XYZ file of C-alpha atoms in Angstrom:
756
model
C 163.264 135.405 -3.396
C 160.192 135.734 -5.785
C 158.461 138.809 -6.378
C 154.742 138.959 -5.374
C 151.968 139.954 -7.842
C 150.296 142.685 -5.417
C 147.999 144.426 -7.867
C 144.456 145.338 -6.538
C 144.443 143.871 -2.831
C 143.092 140.550 -2.402
C 144.435 138.912 -5.527
C 145.000 135.323 -4.738
C 148.142 133.365 -5.816
C 147.975 129.480 -5.981
C 149.497 128.769 -2.558
C 147.502 126.780 -0.215
C 148.390 128.411 2.908
C 147.356 131.948 4.411
C 149.891 134.568 4.704
C 149.786 137.880 6.768
C 150.451 141.210 4.881
C 152.477 143.564 7.114
C 152.441 147.041 5.813
C 155.200 149.048 7.286
C 153.999 152.345 6.422
C 151.092 152.079 8.735
C 148.281 150.638 6.268
C 145.845 148.341 8.199
C 146.794 144.867 8.829
C 144.959 142.134 6.460
C 145.099 138.538 5.822
C 145.705 137.408 2.229
C 146.977 134.572 0.254
C 150.467 135.395 -1.561
C 153.860 134.433 -2.259
C 156.422 135.183 0.330
C 158.251 138.334 -0.834
C 159.534 141.699 -0.055
C 158.698 144.406 -2.722
C 157.316 147.875 -3.325
C 154.062 148.188 -4.868
C 151.084 150.284 -5.084
C 148.378 149.308 -2.717
C 144.793 150.410 -3.092
C 142.165 150.619 -0.383
C 141.276 147.687 1.535
C 139.600 146.576 4.683
C 141.259 144.119 7.388
C 139.067 141.536 9.002
C 138.478 144.050 11.881
C 136.970 146.650 9.438
C 139.855 149.330 9.863
C 140.110 150.966 6.422
C 143.368 152.208 5.124
C 142.939 156.095 4.789
C 145.733 156.563 2.203
C 145.055 154.390 -0.939
C 147.318 154.768 -3.900
C 150.530 155.260 -1.591
C 153.792 153.606 -2.612
C 154.844 151.373 0.472
C 157.314 148.797 1.184
C 155.475 145.635 1.689
C 157.067 142.693 3.414
C 154.873 139.264 3.164
C 155.801 136.650 5.524
C 154.132 133.411 6.600
C 152.260 133.914 9.783
C 149.867 130.987 10.174
C 148.820 132.222 13.778
C 147.087 135.424 12.280
C 145.341 133.433 9.441
C 141.536 133.231 9.589
C 140.422 130.382 12.002
C 137.039 129.131 11.230
C 134.524 128.280 13.819
C 135.197 131.293 16.180
C 134.239 135.077 16.422
C 137.122 136.116 14.023
C 135.615 137.641 10.945
C 136.074 136.070 7.497
C 138.653 138.311 5.544
C 136.872 140.886 3.437
C 137.175 140.256 -0.281
C 139.252 142.584 -2.601
C 138.644 145.980 -2.075
C 136.765 145.134 1.303
C 133.315 145.692 0.544
C 132.196 141.955 0.778
C 133.206 139.134 2.605
C 132.748 135.471 0.974
C 131.226 134.029 4.138
C 130.000 134.928 7.569
C 128.579 133.721 10.730
C 126.750 130.188 10.176
C 124.792 130.042 13.639
C 126.451 128.240 16.333
C 129.150 126.852 13.971
C 130.733 130.398 13.970
C 132.356 132.428 11.225
C 132.819 130.209 8.163
C 134.426 130.860 4.847
C 131.560 130.323 2.144
C 133.461 127.683 0.219
C 133.685 125.442 3.105
C 130.137 125.039 4.155
C 127.103 123.894 2.197
C 125.106 126.972 2.722
C 124.678 130.390 1.013
C 126.097 133.136 2.845
C 127.640 136.615 2.392
C 128.740 139.467 4.419
C 128.532 143.025 3.670
C 131.138 145.191 5.475
C 131.232 148.610 7.075
C 133.325 149.748 3.950
C 130.391 148.962 1.713
C 128.045 150.797 4.194
C 130.154 153.911 4.034
C 130.717 153.818 0.305
C 126.986 153.448 -0.493
C 126.155 156.009 2.150
C 123.623 153.252 3.663
C 121.356 154.580 6.458
C 119.594 151.412 7.365
C 119.493 147.789 7.191
C 117.283 147.722 4.010
C 119.856 149.816 2.437
C 122.362 147.082 2.732
C 120.259 144.258 1.962
C 118.987 145.653 -1.354
C 122.499 144.599 -2.665
C 121.185 140.947 -2.972
C 118.336 140.005 -5.239
C 117.147 137.424 -2.949
C 115.908 140.013 -0.653
C 112.977 142.624 -0.833
C 112.114 145.117 1.753
C 108.806 146.924 2.934
C 107.214 148.318 5.992
C 105.623 146.431 8.643
C 101.745 146.005 9.543
C 100.706 149.596 10.179
C 104.074 151.050 11.079
C 107.456 152.177 9.748
C 109.342 148.906 10.836
C 111.845 147.620 8.284
C 110.494 144.026 7.216
C 112.116 141.862 4.611
C 111.302 138.991 2.342
C 114.190 136.297 1.840
C 113.417 133.658 -0.490
C 109.829 134.478 -0.421
C 109.239 134.273 3.315
C 109.083 137.135 5.654
C 112.073 138.360 7.982
C 110.803 140.812 10.640
C 113.362 143.178 12.242
C 113.001 141.434 15.733
C 114.261 138.280 14.218
C 117.612 139.839 13.246
C 120.658 138.589 15.443
C 123.483 140.260 16.877
C 126.656 138.551 17.136
C 124.422 135.218 16.534
C 122.191 136.119 19.543
C 118.409 136.775 18.887
C 116.285 139.390 20.558
C 119.160 141.876 21.258
C 118.695 144.551 18.510
C 116.105 147.401 17.908
C 113.273 145.813 15.957
C 111.940 148.487 13.739
C 114.493 150.329 12.215
C 118.131 149.506 12.345
C 120.873 152.163 11.644
C 124.266 150.937 10.373
C 126.885 152.818 12.127
C 127.675 150.355 14.629
C 127.712 147.544 12.453
C 131.101 145.922 11.032
C 129.304 143.447 8.983
C 125.721 142.479 8.037
C 125.566 138.687 7.127
C 122.937 137.275 5.077
C 122.510 133.537 5.426
C 119.954 132.253 2.604
C 117.748 129.353 3.742
C 116.091 127.846 6.699
C 118.462 127.908 9.842
C 116.711 126.503 12.777
C 119.417 124.163 13.396
C 122.144 126.705 12.972
C 120.516 129.693 14.846
C 117.720 128.340 16.719
C 114.259 129.783 16.676
C 113.859 133.611 16.800
C 111.376 135.236 18.882
C 109.063 136.457 16.274
C 108.850 133.114 14.449
C 109.927 134.641 11.077
C 112.929 133.941 8.885
C 111.961 130.633 7.044
C 113.639 131.901 3.947
C 116.907 133.147 5.411
C 118.560 134.778 8.376
C 120.394 138.225 9.069
C 123.240 138.729 11.514
C 124.826 141.791 12.550
C 128.711 141.804 13.831
C 129.680 144.698 16.013
C 132.821 146.836 15.329
C 136.187 146.084 16.762
C 139.261 148.048 17.130
C 142.121 147.382 14.291
C 145.805 147.223 15.052
C 146.064 150.796 13.809
C 144.651 153.759 15.574
C 141.477 155.187 14.166
C 140.064 158.619 14.254
C 137.297 159.328 12.041
C 134.553 162.050 11.716
C 131.897 162.150 9.116
C 129.445 164.656 7.994
C 126.476 164.087 5.709
C 123.512 165.647 4.053
C 120.334 163.725 2.711
C 117.599 165.669 0.781
C 115.348 167.285 1.321
C 116.915 168.706 4.727
C 118.450 165.707 6.824
C 121.862 166.761 8.415
C 123.900 164.358 10.271
C 127.437 163.681 11.769
C 129.161 160.620 13.132
C 132.585 159.676 14.707
C 134.456 156.461 15.083
C 137.317 155.902 17.351
C 139.369 152.934 17.897
C 142.601 152.145 19.830
C 144.595 149.065 21.051
C 146.517 148.556 24.058
C 148.831 146.441 25.762
C 152.341 144.832 24.833
C 150.776 142.865 22.128
C 147.814 144.894 21.235
C 145.579 142.633 23.211
C 143.099 145.230 24.630
C 140.766 147.055 22.234
C 138.232 149.856 22.276
C 135.867 151.097 19.592
C 133.423 153.976 20.030
C 131.073 154.886 17.683
C 128.199 157.843 17.929
C 125.982 159.280 15.265
C 123.022 162.005 15.046
C 120.945 162.781 11.840
C 117.672 164.616 11.665
C 115.646 166.506 9.325
C 113.136 166.267 6.273
C 113.166 163.292 3.965
C 112.682 163.435 0.162
C 108.745 162.439 1.073
C 106.733 165.528 1.843
C 106.239 166.614 5.402
C 108.152 163.442 6.642
C 110.833 163.999 9.236
C 112.963 161.537 10.888
C 115.656 161.699 13.534
C 118.148 159.152 14.781
C 120.653 159.372 17.512
C 122.936 156.189 18.297
C 125.941 155.432 20.436
C 128.127 152.218 20.910
C 131.176 151.060 22.611
C 132.969 147.818 21.896
C 135.602 146.336 24.219
C 137.626 143.344 23.526
C 140.624 141.339 24.681
C 142.594 138.542 22.493
C 145.245 136.481 24.262
C 147.049 133.631 23.446
C 144.049 131.254 24.550
C 141.271 133.445 25.893
C 139.346 135.961 23.849
C 136.287 138.025 24.945
C 134.472 141.037 23.979
C 131.855 143.313 25.596
C 129.170 145.669 23.453
C 126.869 148.288 24.839
C 124.628 150.493 22.547
C 121.787 152.879 22.567
C 119.496 153.820 19.745
C 116.861 156.413 19.828
C 114.684 157.113 16.549
C 111.668 159.013 15.593
C 109.647 159.258 12.397
C 107.013 161.959 12.449
C 104.417 162.461 9.551
C 105.751 159.290 7.677
C 104.303 157.788 4.680
C 102.564 154.746 5.764
C 101.355 151.723 3.912
C 98.280 151.463 1.779
C 95.635 148.616 2.617
C 93.601 147.626 -0.528
C 90.307 147.423 1.350
C 87.462 147.118 -1.327
C 89.674 147.853 -4.287
C 89.201 145.667 -7.266
C 92.504 146.635 -8.786
C 95.873 147.773 -7.640
C 95.845 151.788 -7.639
C 98.160 153.865 -9.892
C 101.121 154.897 -8.002
C 100.854 158.358 -6.425
C 103.319 161.143 -6.865
C 106.781 159.764 -5.837
C 107.198 162.446 -2.961
C 103.422 162.615 -2.010
C 102.530 161.728 1.385
C 99.154 160.283 2.285
C 100.017 160.041 5.907
C 98.862 162.701 8.686
C 101.264 165.002 10.460
C 100.342 163.918 13.744
C 101.241 160.316 13.175
C 104.574 159.327 14.516
C 106.776 156.713 16.117
C 109.402 157.022 18.786
C 111.599 154.045 19.704
C 114.365 153.877 22.116
C 116.667 150.660 22.662
C 119.290 149.858 25.109
C 121.282 146.625 24.308
C 124.393 144.767 25.415
C 126.345 141.629 24.733
C 129.148 139.711 26.309
C 131.110 136.997 24.335
C 134.071 134.840 25.334
C 135.921 131.808 24.233
C 138.938 129.808 25.756
C 141.032 127.352 24.107
C 141.262 124.347 26.442
C 143.738 122.681 24.189
C 144.942 123.287 20.621
C 142.036 121.305 19.367
C 139.225 122.052 21.800
C 137.507 125.475 22.681
C 134.574 126.292 24.873
C 132.476 129.343 23.958
C 129.622 131.309 25.520
C 127.701 134.696 25.150
C 124.787 136.357 26.724
C 122.884 139.435 25.745
C 120.043 141.627 26.686
C 117.786 144.373 25.233
C 115.257 146.795 26.531
C 112.711 148.425 23.969
C 110.494 151.360 24.566
C 108.265 152.324 21.731
C 105.213 154.824 21.719
C 103.343 155.479 18.259
C 100.375 156.822 16.806
C 99.726 155.148 13.690
C 97.212 155.930 10.614
C 97.101 154.157 7.363
C 94.793 154.761 4.336
C 92.216 151.568 3.508
C 91.147 152.028 0.007
C 87.381 152.164 -0.503
C 87.247 151.796 -4.115
C 89.328 152.052 -7.170
C 89.518 155.879 -7.452
C 92.161 156.396 -4.571
C 89.379 157.201 -2.215
C 90.467 155.731 1.413
C 89.461 155.808 4.990
C 91.820 156.213 7.880
C 91.653 155.759 11.787
C 94.171 156.509 14.592
C 95.602 153.712 16.602
C 97.920 154.423 19.634
C 100.120 151.864 21.034
C 102.912 151.766 23.819
C 105.159 148.923 23.599
C 107.810 147.691 25.963
C 109.861 144.443 25.719
C 112.708 142.801 27.441
C 114.868 140.127 26.056
C 117.682 138.010 27.178
C 119.475 135.687 25.123
C 122.448 133.363 25.643
C 124.347 130.548 23.988
C 127.208 128.217 25.278
C 129.181 125.230 23.730
C 132.340 123.366 23.251
C 133.688 122.809 19.603
C 136.923 120.480 18.788
C 138.628 118.497 16.364
C 139.907 114.877 16.319
C 140.654 112.152 13.691
C 139.414 108.538 13.276
C 141.707 107.032 10.578
C 141.734 108.884 7.688
C 138.550 110.913 8.724
C 138.771 114.355 10.298
C 136.007 115.464 12.770
C 135.071 119.068 13.720
C 132.396 118.594 16.419
C 130.252 121.306 17.979
C 127.945 120.888 20.916
C 125.953 124.003 21.769
C 122.930 125.282 23.808
C 120.894 128.440 23.263
C 118.155 130.153 25.193
C 115.809 133.329 24.704
C 113.577 134.686 26.875
C 111.322 137.831 25.934
C 108.674 139.558 27.715
C 106.383 142.296 25.766
C 104.036 144.526 27.517
C 101.491 146.611 25.395
C 98.263 148.448 25.208
C 96.200 150.493 22.542
C 93.372 152.921 21.812
C 91.549 153.225 18.425
C 89.213 155.379 16.775
C 86.612 154.464 14.256
C 86.894 155.299 10.554
C 86.727 158.888 11.322
C 89.034 160.365 8.207
C 88.206 160.209 4.481
C 90.902 161.442 2.158
C 92.206 160.477 -1.532
C 95.884 159.081 -1.706
C 96.140 161.245 -4.915
C 95.184 164.409 -3.042
C 95.740 163.903 0.490
C 94.489 166.076 3.163
C 95.827 166.852 6.660
C 92.968 166.589 9.544
C 93.075 167.197 13.083
C 93.748 164.045 15.157
C 90.691 162.295 16.111
C 90.591 161.900 19.778
C 87.446 159.663 20.650
C 88.253 155.932 21.154
C 86.049 153.339 19.828
C 88.194 150.541 20.902
C 90.801 150.108 23.705
C 92.735 147.712 25.732
C 95.167 147.730 28.645
C 96.468 150.626 30.680
C 98.085 153.121 28.319
C 100.330 154.652 31.110
C 101.329 151.202 32.640
C 100.822 148.523 29.955
C 100.591 145.026 31.419
C 102.248 141.899 29.955
C 100.608 140.534 26.860
C 103.138 137.838 25.760
C 106.117 135.764 27.104
C 108.233 133.569 24.786
C 110.866 131.168 25.834
C 112.812 129.188 23.521
C 115.583 126.643 24.528
C 117.735 124.510 22.206
C 120.454 121.922 22.167
C 122.479 121.114 19.126
C 125.191 118.640 18.015
C 127.019 118.764 14.858
C 129.871 116.880 13.290
C 131.867 117.731 10.174
C 133.550 114.865 8.490
C 136.443 115.851 6.306
C 138.390 113.488 4.084
C 140.603 113.381 0.966
C 142.614 116.324 2.009
C 139.374 118.252 2.844
C 137.954 117.924 -0.708
C 135.102 116.002 0.625
C 132.990 117.201 3.775
C 129.908 115.881 5.073
C 128.086 117.895 7.802
C 125.394 116.335 10.053
C 123.387 117.348 13.080
C 120.392 117.445 15.267
C 118.764 120.118 17.124
C 116.247 119.769 20.130
C 114.199 122.742 20.323
C 111.592 123.648 22.977
C 109.268 126.553 22.132
C 107.144 128.128 24.954
C 104.605 131.053 24.210
C 102.126 132.547 26.789
C 99.541 134.944 25.491
C 97.584 137.196 27.985
C 94.628 139.412 27.472
C 94.450 143.170 28.409
C 93.253 142.295 32.007
C 96.438 139.977 32.682
C 94.737 136.736 32.430
C 96.382 133.996 30.268
C 94.338 133.512 26.972
C 96.282 131.072 25.337
C 99.637 129.274 25.836
C 101.866 126.676 23.906
C 104.635 124.559 24.890
C 106.255 121.874 22.368
C 109.481 120.245 21.722
C 110.661 119.282 18.244
C 113.856 117.538 17.059
C 115.246 118.796 13.460
C 117.885 117.240 11.505
C 120.290 118.939 9.156
C 122.520 117.460 6.388
C 125.149 119.043 4.275
C 127.604 118.142 1.695
C 130.820 120.026 0.213
C 132.678 118.503 -2.670
C 135.851 120.277 -4.142
C 136.841 118.598 -7.356
C 138.739 121.608 -8.241
C 140.998 124.073 -6.326
C 138.477 127.113 -6.859
C 135.116 125.222 -7.130
C 132.684 123.821 -4.282
C 129.766 121.769 -5.096
C 127.402 121.523 -2.066
C 123.970 120.234 -0.955
C 121.951 120.696 2.236
C 118.712 119.655 3.951
C 117.660 122.016 6.661
C 114.695 123.011 8.571
C 113.038 125.881 10.090
C 111.028 126.097 13.335
C 108.383 128.390 14.564
C 105.240 128.544 16.619
C 102.230 127.830 14.295
C 99.173 130.208 13.839
C 96.584 130.667 16.370
C 92.966 128.957 15.317
C 90.002 131.156 15.024
C 87.142 130.415 17.247
C 84.531 130.092 14.350
C 84.948 129.179 10.679
C 82.007 129.721 8.370
C 79.887 130.278 11.385
C 80.824 126.986 12.826
C 82.679 126.451 16.101
C 86.561 125.477 15.949
C 87.201 122.679 18.319
C 90.505 124.005 19.060
C 89.747 127.685 18.598
C 92.304 130.115 20.334
C 95.048 127.548 20.422
C 98.327 127.669 18.816
C 98.470 124.872 15.968
C 101.656 123.256 17.179
C 105.208 123.842 15.929
C 105.649 124.481 12.113
C 108.425 122.652 10.622
C 109.414 124.383 7.333
C 111.883 122.050 5.203
C 114.290 123.165 2.720
C 116.383 121.274 0.136
C 119.314 123.177 -1.788
C 122.103 122.206 -4.194
C 124.628 124.642 -5.566
C 128.083 125.602 -7.148
C 130.293 128.085 -5.725
C 133.319 129.468 -7.322
C 136.442 131.681 -6.097
C 139.067 132.549 -8.460
C 140.708 135.267 -6.291
C 139.561 138.195 -8.302
C 136.141 137.087 -9.024
C 133.830 134.705 -6.912
C 130.190 133.618 -7.303
C 127.464 130.991 -6.919
C 124.630 129.308 -8.390
C 121.983 127.884 -6.061
C 118.536 125.863 -6.631
C 116.447 125.535 -3.928
C 112.852 124.377 -2.556
C 111.499 125.329 0.597
C 108.090 124.012 1.974
C 106.340 126.087 4.827
C 103.342 124.717 6.499
C 100.337 127.154 6.827
C 97.127 126.526 8.930
C 93.836 125.235 7.544
C 90.202 124.204 8.895
C 89.301 120.733 8.479
C 85.757 119.116 9.073
C 85.732 117.282 12.373
C 82.388 116.207 13.661
C 79.880 118.930 13.853
C 82.527 121.538 13.456
C 86.291 122.091 12.573
C 89.641 121.550 13.575
C 92.536 124.037 12.861
C 95.782 122.313 11.841
C 98.989 123.022 9.851
C 97.805 120.961 6.929
C 98.221 123.658 4.456
C 101.554 124.619 2.373
C 103.342 127.155 0.658
C 106.191 125.923 -1.760
C 109.067 128.146 -2.974
C 111.138 127.039 -5.552
C 113.985 129.056 -6.859
C 117.277 129.829 -8.723
C 119.840 132.325 -7.553
C 122.815 133.623 -9.320
C 125.663 135.720 -7.383
C 128.784 137.256 -8.601
C 131.257 139.676 -7.262
C 134.803 140.730 -7.820
C 137.262 142.702 -9.747
C 137.019 141.100 -13.295
C 139.095 144.156 -14.564
C 141.608 146.272 -12.629
C 139.763 149.434 -11.307
C 136.310 147.760 -12.180
C 134.542 146.195 -9.264
C 130.988 144.290 -9.586
C 128.404 142.901 -7.424
C 125.471 141.363 -9.091
C 122.724 138.757 -8.279
C 119.551 137.449 -9.906
C 116.799 135.398 -8.308
C 114.123 133.515 -10.015
C 111.134 132.279 -7.852
C 108.076 130.044 -8.378
C 106.198 130.776 -5.149
C 103.207 128.475 -5.333
C 100.252 127.896 -2.938
C 100.144 124.171 -3.003
C 97.584 123.270 -0.071
C 95.209 125.982 0.617
C 91.698 125.904 2.358
C 89.458 123.465 0.068
C 92.130 123.696 -2.625
C 90.550 127.100 -3.468
C 94.142 128.863 -4.274
C 96.020 125.873 -5.392
C 98.656 126.766 -8.051
C 98.392 130.565 -7.293
C 101.451 132.594 -6.497
C 102.106 133.332 -2.822
C 101.236 136.915 -1.838
C 104.060 139.471 -2.135
C 106.672 137.534 -3.818
C 107.936 138.619 -7.285
C 109.026 135.617 -9.725
C 112.123 137.757 -10.671
C 114.477 139.993 -9.104
C 117.975 141.494 -10.293
C 120.349 143.467 -8.516
C 123.686 144.730 -10.514
C 126.068 147.232 -8.646
C 129.283 148.377 -9.980
C 132.499 150.723 -9.278
C 134.838 152.226 -11.827
C 138.090 153.958 -10.700
C 138.250 156.496 -13.477
C 141.446 156.436 -15.522
C 143.696 159.352 -15.461
C 141.952 160.696 -12.536
C 143.479 159.318 -9.288
C 141.114 158.726 -6.192
C 137.998 159.297 -8.307
C 135.724 156.448 -8.579
C 131.983 156.432 -10.311
C 129.517 154.073 -8.695
C 126.218 152.645 -9.830
C 123.243 150.172 -9.132
C 120.285 148.994 -10.913
C 117.580 147.131 -9.079
C 114.765 145.520 -10.915
C 111.854 143.575 -9.277
C 109.225 141.697 -11.157
C 105.490 141.843 -10.714
C 103.881 140.206 -7.642
C 100.481 139.529 -6.463
C 98.921 141.220 -3.333
C 96.104 138.685 -2.907
C 95.692 134.834 -2.734
C 93.273 134.990 -5.582
C 95.934 136.369 -7.723
C 93.441 139.192 -9.036
C 95.625 142.060 -7.862
C 98.984 142.257 -9.505
C 101.505 144.816 -8.614
C 103.704 146.030 -11.481
C 107.431 145.150 -11.869
C 109.726 148.314 -11.391
C 113.317 149.566 -11.782
C 115.514 151.700 -10.029
C 118.766 153.537 -10.906
C 121.140 154.649 -8.312
C 124.367 156.666 -9.552
C 127.131 158.295 -7.533
C 130.834 159.319 -7.320
C 133.556 158.980 -4.503
C 136.635 161.079 -4.411
C 139.540 160.176 -2.148
C 141.902 163.048 -1.883
C 144.822 160.596 -0.789
C 146.437 162.857 1.738
C 149.198 161.624 3.916
C 147.813 163.209 7.000
C 143.813 164.177 7.774
C 142.600 162.018 4.727
C 139.310 163.039 3.144
C 136.947 161.039 1.140
C 133.979 162.756 -0.301
C 131.026 160.844 -1.447
C 127.750 162.022 -3.513
C 125.115 159.977 -4.714
C 121.595 160.009 -6.046
C 119.242 157.158 -5.431
C 116.225 156.560 -7.688
C 117.721 158.851 -10.482
C 114.582 158.993 -12.717
C 112.400 159.589 -9.791
C 110.419 156.328 -10.505
C 107.046 156.082 -9.026
C 106.414 152.318 -7.883
C 104.911 150.079 -5.359
C 108.085 148.547 -3.896
C 106.507 145.745 -2.058
C 103.086 143.908 -1.577
C 104.235 141.749 1.390
C 101.472 141.026 3.856
C 98.966 141.834 1.324
C 99.247 145.741 1.636
C 101.417 148.115 -0.615
C 104.614 149.946 0.379
C 105.652 152.547 -1.870
C 109.050 153.182 -3.100
C 111.220 156.042 -2.089
C 111.492 159.204 -4.313
C 114.669 160.584 -5.997
C 116.914 161.117 -3.194
C 120.618 163.028 -2.827
C 123.061 161.795 -0.572
C 126.492 163.669 0.209
C 128.977 163.021 2.759
C 132.677 163.802 3.856
C 134.890 161.691 5.767
C 137.889 162.739 7.448
C 140.642 160.273 8.996
C 143.140 162.081 11.193
């Protein structure tokens, strides 16, 4: 018998098979490659594929390693890609209707952030998690507090985040993290893989959230946390499995947090609850998830519109708040999802999923618009009730067969989405004057200058129906060292817009077929070379009725489906202790322009934005006790076809040419259970206007923290403390959308987690 090398969990020995590690002293089950052995070793903290973490790292246990192919990760379904090393990152994730995939086996850039990373970094929102990748920057939505993102230079709104692969299910403005087992980032266009999101964003990348599942070991976890200035919160996480073979699982999560933030006079409150039920049999697997989230932001610091300013204003105080105390947003979401898959034979599986969401929002919004270069601004009040109901589904069959020496993995899937939104509004004139450097609170203006719809019973203003059919075939040969994926998606997009009287104002119904091609070559055991061509789809912009005072012949109509095209090549490496990737890409997105036609103009998708970029990513444990997660992104966000060529060659709005994120952890020697943590985020300068005359400065943020695992045999306790933006840097975090989002000030976070 050969003794296994079981120094920090996740180290890979050079065997081609996957083996299950069974820890007899009650540590969480996890799948990793190793030699078959029986030995005694020190095992550090790790996360299983189900997300249940070992509460007693550092214990000396007897470990038996045996071959167990039935428990190994099987790509294509809902089983999560095993977490890498200490369990914070998964080298893979859900690749649309192709299911969960190891990153080294697909020609796309994908990474998964686990619930352990969320806990260890005390991440409160989706933005806190995604700032671990340099290809993503975050900001606020247009006039509200919704988190919005830019991936590879293109916007991704909260309503276009998927849940278990389904669009339209999750809360759209702010997303808490307590119910998430994985937050997976797929970089690049993905209409073939994911279909068309309801909001029409996500050209540069998509984000998927996977729900929590019960692990094989019982879990009882309670957490308490504090965030400056006065936010106090608590959470619980309970999991059990039942049945002779642990086939029935239950996972229940709940959290509540409220109080003042580090920004003056800003208060936030969040309450959430979720339950996940699952069954895993020999051939049939299913899950049912329900969740509820209520969130409130009162007196939040809003975005800043540039108005008539001729330069980017100096950044106000890091903790200053130029919002009004009466401004707020209240959101409530109920959502659920049912998934199932059944193995028809050993090689063929049918699958399906359906989910729904009900959204209820009500807000009073007020953002300053600059009236000069000295910080003077005007503000108005806009009150908006918003209701939305969504139903999303997918179904299909996947299987494998051989034709000679070529292996085939085929997948035929359909996806649907229906969303209905109802809204109304009232709006005052510019009745408030203030200065963003010396803000003043004034009484809420009550006189409405503009209004639309019934505020007490908003009517339907928009309906979206998306339907798609996709077929793919992955051809493998030479012992899977050469893989070619090809596929087609036929996508139908239907949009109806209604005015506030209920009359249909514009409509759109168009079908498009898009291809996808990908290649993976593995010249060596640890190296994958890949390339892809893939496209994104969304309804185009709506034409204005006049341009330069002249009638637009197709005014008020949607300008057809926009087809964005991506080409990407890259290298991926996975050496067991360290993994990384290099990617080169180009994405071309159409934009609307007005072209002369007869005595007027016609609006069409003849404009273009072209983003080219280079991405570097590395993560792992290069030295025992030292863990690293770093990424860099260089961008060339060029406006290539603008109206009359006016801005050709300029940089696109809100896209920095350079971003960097370097994070790490160090298990302090001689101090068992004590870990120092840190992260540096640097974002380069970016422009806030197409003319490139308004330039936002680059900025750097430093986060530091410490984690102490008390390593108790029972009722284990983990303490976490961190400070974000240690230097209290003042900076404009984003110019996305042509407006400014200010970065958060220095903020302290402290939490205690007890497993019992």
